[in-house]
GROMACS .gro file of C-alpha atoms in nm:
model
  262
    1UNK     CA    1   0.015  -0.027  -0.015
    2UNK     CA    2   0.112   0.341  -0.101
    3UNK     CA    3   0.090   0.694   0.074
    4UNK     CA    4  -0.113   0.806  -0.201
    5UNK     CA    5  -0.353   0.478  -0.083
    6UNK     CA    6  -0.347   0.533   0.296
    7UNK     CA    7  -0.417   0.890   0.216
    8UNK     CA    8  -0.760   0.781   0.101
    9UNK     CA    9  -0.829   0.590   0.419
   10UNK     CA   10  -1.091   0.741   0.685
   11UNK     CA   11  -0.862   0.822   1.011
   12UNK     CA   12  -0.958   0.578   1.228
   13UNK     CA   13  -1.202   0.591   1.539
   14UNK     CA   14  -1.187   0.513   1.850
   15UNK     CA   15  -1.558   0.356   1.754
   16UNK     CA   16  -1.424   0.301   1.419
   17UNK     CA   17  -1.163  -0.003   1.592
   18UNK     CA   18  -1.484  -0.149   1.812
   19UNK     CA   19  -1.677  -0.185   1.564
   20UNK     CA   20  -1.423  -0.401   1.287
   21UNK     CA   21  -1.442  -0.669   1.584
   22UNK     CA   22  -1.850  -0.622   1.535
   23UNK     CA   23  -1.803  -0.701   1.221
   24UNK     CA   24  -1.507  -1.004   1.265
   25UNK     CA   25  -1.239  -0.830   1.066
   26UNK     CA   26  -0.890  -0.818   1.252
   27UNK     CA   27  -0.757  -0.514   1.423
   28UNK     CA   28  -0.377  -0.421   1.304
   29UNK     CA   29  -0.163  -0.238   1.551
   30UNK     CA   30   0.242  -0.142   1.615
   31UNK     CA   31   0.413   0.075   1.773
   32UNK     CA   32   0.555   0.369   1.703
   33UNK     CA   33   0.800   0.629   1.837
   34UNK     CA   34   0.866   0.941   1.582
   35UNK     CA   35   0.829   1.066   1.263
   36UNK     CA   36   0.955   0.858   1.025
   37UNK     CA   37   0.890   0.508   1.217
   38UNK     CA   38   0.494   0.646   1.253
   39UNK     CA   39   0.499   0.751   0.891
   40UNK     CA   40   0.593   0.430   0.758
   41UNK     CA   41   0.324   0.290   1.005
   42UNK     CA   42   0.071   0.486   0.841
   43UNK     CA   43   0.135   0.398   0.490
   44UNK     CA   44   0.103   0.062   0.563
   45UNK     CA   45  -0.235   0.089   0.625
   46UNK     CA   46  -0.198  -0.003   1.014
   47UNK     CA   47  -0.545   0.044   1.230
   48UNK     CA   48  -0.405   0.184   1.545
   49UNK     CA   49  -0.048   0.280   1.644
   50UNK     CA   50   0.014   0.277   1.975
   51UNK     CA   51   0.281   0.503   2.098
   52UNK     CA   52   0.466   0.245   2.355
   53UNK     CA   53   0.613   0.319   2.721
   54UNK     CA   54   0.850   0.014   2.524
   55UNK     CA   55   1.023   0.349   2.387
   56UNK     CA   56   1.234   0.237   2.706
   57UNK     CA   57   1.342  -0.020   2.647
   58UNK     CA   58   1.377   0.004   2.161
   59UNK     CA   59   1.445   0.375   2.203
   60UNK     CA   60   1.694   0.451   2.495
   61UNK     CA   61   1.772   0.125   2.581
   62UNK     CA   62   1.700   0.080   2.921
   63UNK     CA   63   1.611  -0.297   3.075
   64UNK     CA   64   1.272  -0.158   3.161
   65UNK     CA   65   0.994   0.062   3.100
   66UNK     CA   66   0.955   0.182   3.437
   67UNK     CA   67   1.187   0.533   3.441
   68UNK     CA   68   0.933   0.710   3.123
   69UNK     CA   69   0.844   1.023   3.183
   70UNK     CA   70   0.529   1.162   3.146
   71UNK     CA   71   0.673   1.403   2.960
   72UNK     CA   72   0.942   1.182   2.743
   73UNK     CA   73   0.564   1.004   2.647
   74UNK     CA   74   0.415   1.391   2.503
   75UNK     CA   75   0.802   1.426   2.294
   76UNK     CA   76   0.756   1.157   2.119
   77UNK     CA   77   0.344   1.121   2.060
   78UNK     CA   78   0.391   1.459   1.930
   79UNK     CA   79   0.584   1.349   1.668
   80UNK     CA   80   0.384   1.053   1.572
   81UNK     CA   81   0.099   1.232   1.572
   82UNK     CA   82   0.305   1.435   1.292
   83UNK     CA   83   0.275   1.167   1.067
   84UNK     CA   84  -0.046   0.985   1.134
   85UNK     CA   85  -0.270   1.050   0.856
   86UNK     CA   86  -0.506   0.746   0.921
   87UNK     CA   87  -0.435   0.548   1.219
   88UNK     CA   88  -0.577   0.592   1.582
   89UNK     CA   89  -0.314   0.654   1.760
   90UNK     CA   90  -0.285   0.628   2.178
   91UNK     CA   91   0.014   0.696   2.442
   92UNK     CA   92   0.065   0.477   2.719
   93UNK     CA   93   0.013   0.591   3.054
   94UNK     CA   94   0.397   0.576   3.207
   95UNK     CA   95   0.525   0.401   3.499
   96UNK     CA   96   0.328   0.548   3.786
   97UNK     CA   97   0.104   0.760   3.657
   98UNK     CA   98  -0.178   0.463   3.621
   99UNK     CA   99  -0.106   0.362   3.952
  100UNK     CA  100  -0.113   0.655   4.165
  101UNK     CA  101  -0.526   0.676   4.144
  102UNK     CA  102  -0.844   0.848   3.987
  103UNK     CA  103  -0.693   1.177   3.988
  104UNK     CA  104  -0.319   1.167   3.956
  105UNK     CA  105  -0.425   0.979   3.593
  106UNK     CA  106  -0.704   1.200   3.482
  107UNK     CA  107  -0.462   1.479   3.545
  108UNK     CA  108  -0.222   1.297   3.307
  109UNK     CA  109  -0.439   1.113   3.036
  110UNK     CA  110  -0.584   1.480   2.911
  111UNK     CA  111  -0.136   1.627   2.950
  112UNK     CA  112  -0.160   1.410   2.737
  113UNK     CA  113  -0.418   1.361   2.507
  114UNK     CA  114  -0.425   1.744   2.542
  115UNK     CA  115  -0.024   1.825   2.411
  116UNK     CA  116  -0.051   1.579   2.178
  117UNK     CA  117  -0.378   1.510   2.002
  118UNK     CA  118  -0.374   1.144   2.026
  119UNK     CA  119  -0.686   1.025   1.996
  120UNK     CA  120  -0.643   0.780   2.354
  121UNK     CA  121  -0.393   0.600   2.682
  122UNK     CA  122  -0.385   0.283   2.752
  123UNK     CA  123  -0.290   0.228   3.160
  124UNK     CA  124  -0.245  -0.119   3.289
  125UNK     CA  125  -0.423  -0.333   3.542
  126UNK     CA  126  -0.733  -0.463   3.494
  127UNK     CA  127  -0.966  -0.518   3.814
  128UNK     CA  128  -0.750  -0.294   4.031
  129UNK     CA  129  -0.755  -0.034   3.766
  130UNK     CA  130  -1.155  -0.025   3.726
  131UNK     CA  131  -1.183   0.336   3.959
  132UNK     CA  132  -0.916   0.485   3.780
  133UNK     CA  133  -1.024   0.388   3.412
  134UNK     CA  134  -1.384   0.456   3.439
  135UNK     CA  135  -1.287   0.824   3.647
  136UNK     CA  136  -1.084   0.848   3.308
  137UNK     CA  137  -1.326   0.759   3.057
  138UNK     CA  138  -1.601   0.914   3.227
  139UNK     CA  139  -1.419   1.249   3.098
  140UNK     CA  140  -1.452   1.232   2.813
  141UNK     CA  141  -1.066   1.021   2.707
  142UNK     CA  142  -1.112   0.705   2.567
  143UNK     CA  143  -0.932   0.457   2.772
  144UNK     CA  144  -0.708   0.142   2.597
  145UNK     CA  145  -0.684  -0.180   2.870
  146UNK     CA  146  -0.392  -0.396   2.956
  147UNK     CA  147  -0.344  -0.707   3.058
  148UNK     CA  148  -0.190  -1.027   3.118
  149UNK     CA  149   0.173  -0.967   3.195
  150UNK     CA  150   0.272  -0.643   3.306
  151UNK     CA  151   0.569  -0.457   3.225
  152UNK     CA  152   0.532  -0.183   3.490
  153UNK     CA  153   0.515  -0.423   3.713
  154UNK     CA  154   0.842  -0.622   3.637
  155UNK     CA  155   0.921  -0.593   4.010
  156UNK     CA  156   0.653  -0.730   4.141
  157UNK     CA  157   0.572  -1.074   3.898
  158UNK     CA  158   0.928  -1.085   3.847
  159UNK     CA  159   1.041  -1.210   3.494
  160UNK     CA  160   0.819  -1.191   3.134
  161UNK     CA  161   0.610  -1.607   3.147
  162UNK     CA  162   0.262  -1.680   3.058
  163UNK     CA  163   0.028  -1.515   3.262
  164UNK     CA  164  -0.202  -1.875   3.268
  165UNK     CA  165  -0.453  -1.780   3.629
  166UNK     CA  166  -0.742  -1.870   3.398
  167UNK     CA  167  -1.041  -1.671   3.664
  168UNK     CA  168  -0.793  -1.287   3.749
  169UNK     CA  169  -0.737  -1.276   3.349
  170UNK     CA  170  -1.110  -1.338   3.254
  171UNK     CA  171  -1.157  -1.107   3.566
  172UNK     CA  172  -0.998  -0.832   3.453
  173UNK     CA  173  -1.079  -0.845   3.113
  174UNK     CA  174  -1.432  -0.780   3.219
  175UNK     CA  175  -1.343  -0.549   3.447
  176UNK     CA  176  -1.197  -0.356   3.196
  177UNK     CA  177  -1.492  -0.356   3.004
  178UNK     CA  178  -1.775  -0.266   3.222
  179UNK     CA  179  -1.479   0.028   3.320
  180UNK     CA  180  -1.507   0.183   2.990
  181UNK     CA  181  -1.225   0.068   2.803
  182UNK     CA  182  -1.275   0.029   2.453
  183UNK     CA  183  -1.027  -0.252   2.429
  184UNK     CA  184  -0.770  -0.408   2.586
  185UNK     CA  185  -0.407  -0.564   2.485
  186UNK     CA  186  -0.390  -0.875   2.635
  187UNK     CA  187   0.036  -0.995   2.736
  188UNK     CA  188   0.156  -1.315   2.687
  189UNK     CA  189  -0.152  -1.525   2.800
  190UNK     CA  190  -0.198  -1.863   2.771
  191UNK     CA  191  -0.312  -1.869   2.391
  192UNK     CA  192  -0.645  -2.109   2.451
  193UNK     CA  193  -0.712  -1.855   2.761
  194UNK     CA  194  -0.712  -1.511   2.562
  195UNK     CA  195  -0.946  -1.680   2.275
  196UNK     CA  196  -1.157  -1.812   2.581
  197UNK     CA  197  -1.216  -1.436   2.723
  198UNK     CA  198  -1.211  -1.315   2.361
  199UNK     CA  199  -1.521  -1.467   2.340
  200UNK     CA  200  -1.644  -1.328   2.668
  201UNK     CA  201  -1.642  -0.911   2.590
  202UNK     CA  202  -1.753  -0.740   2.312
  203UNK     CA  203  -1.471  -0.450   2.304
  204UNK     CA  204  -1.140  -0.589   2.091
  205UNK     CA  205  -0.892  -0.771   2.259
  206UNK     CA  206  -0.534  -0.706   2.104
  207UNK     CA  207  -0.323  -1.024   2.230
  208UNK     CA  208   0.116  -0.932   2.191
  209UNK     CA  209   0.208  -1.299   2.284
  210UNK     CA  210  -0.087  -1.457   2.359
  211UNK     CA  211  -0.196  -1.638   2.002
  212UNK     CA  212  -0.464  -1.529   1.722
  213UNK     CA  213  -0.771  -1.641   1.910
  214UNK     CA  214  -0.782  -1.225   2.006
  215UNK     CA  215  -0.896  -1.035   1.779
  216UNK     CA  216  -0.591  -0.820   1.697
  217UNK     CA  217  -0.239  -0.800   1.789
  218UNK     CA  218   0.070  -0.578   1.842
  219UNK     CA  219   0.375  -0.592   1.810
  220UNK     CA  220   0.723  -0.351   1.849
  221UNK     CA  221   0.808  -0.149   1.644
  222UNK     CA  222   1.193  -0.267   1.628
  223UNK     CA  223   1.118  -0.655   1.662
  224UNK     CA  224   0.879  -0.642   1.374
  225UNK     CA  225   1.205  -0.494   1.218
  226UNK     CA  226   1.449  -0.642   1.330
  227UNK     CA  227   1.666  -0.341   1.390
  228UNK     CA  228   1.847  -0.544   1.715
  229UNK     CA  229   2.185  -0.795   1.680
  230UNK     CA  230   2.031  -1.007   1.983
  231UNK     CA  231   1.748  -1.257   1.838
  232UNK     CA  232   1.449  -1.124   1.926
  233UNK     CA  233   1.167  -1.248   2.199
  234UNK     CA  234   1.002  -1.592   2.137
  235UNK     CA  235   0.691  -1.439   2.088
  236UNK     CA  236   0.742  -1.189   1.804
  237UNK     CA  237   0.720  -1.301   1.439
  238UNK     CA  238   1.029  -1.093   1.326
  239UNK     CA  239   0.953  -0.943   0.918
  240UNK     CA  240   1.308  -0.840   0.855
  241UNK     CA  241   1.606  -0.805   0.919
  242UNK     CA  242   1.668  -0.466   0.973
  243UNK     CA  243   2.014  -0.443   1.131
  244UNK     CA  244   2.192  -0.710   0.900
  245UNK     CA  245   2.057  -0.495   0.594
  246UNK     CA  246   2.180  -0.124   0.779
  247UNK     CA  247   2.511  -0.262   0.883
  248UNK     CA  248   2.573  -0.355   0.598
  249UNK     CA  249   2.498  -0.040   0.395
  250UNK     CA  250   2.728   0.148   0.667
  251UNK     CA  251   2.991  -0.092   0.608
  252UNK     CA  252   2.967  -0.045   0.208
  253UNK     CA  253   3.015   0.302   0.250
  254UNK     CA  254   3.304   0.270   0.492
  255UNK     CA  255   3.412   0.100   0.240
  256UNK     CA  256   3.384   0.345  -0.047
  257UNK     CA  257   3.558   0.575   0.124
  258UNK     CA  258   3.856   0.439   0.284
  259UNK     CA  259   3.889   0.311  -0.088
  260UNK     CA  260   3.837   0.649  -0.264
  261UNK     CA  261   3.566   0.596  -0.423
  262UNK     CA  262   3.358   0.842  -0.250
   0.00000   0.00000   0.00000
């Protein structure tokens, strides 16, 4: 899909995002953190772009998402918004803005939307975040939920591993729907369980490492395209190896300059 074709697509909205599940159509979501990355994702025709706090890992080189600030999320989301003509743009609420209660979360969410003009925010957590998510939604700010493995809770959860607590996952997804979330990311959940909860709710489930039974999938831009010189996480399907391609190009440039051919 070229830029001209994408530019003719209607801008995705929160109701339109939800409607795709009702129509039985799979949803495509990819992260982006800057103008060129977002332009690529948007021209490719993805339904949504997540400006993820995963920028800590793939852009800042950190081990966890915990250090990312609201200011950094706003900075990156502003770049993404300048590139987008079609995709729904969702911005992660960084730690601990979603954990400090409804008032603090509403302040942060309102600031993010006001300063970036993005479409929605994402808040990690299930039952424990019901009051917070309901408060933010009632203020007119769309919220995507996030259950299963929670990267912002890495200190508590210990490691990246498949979540298999059936009742907890069910309770969390139902709670997110009841609180008014328009969709929910289901991360590192046993595939059969993710498929089961996807049938229980009317809102779309967006899987990452949760099998094909979800209503859509999300991948990290840098993982999908192979930007790293290390193997991707086990749940990632890598579609290119940008690192190898770029490394070869850079080495060819270096050789041309040193050999007097440039």
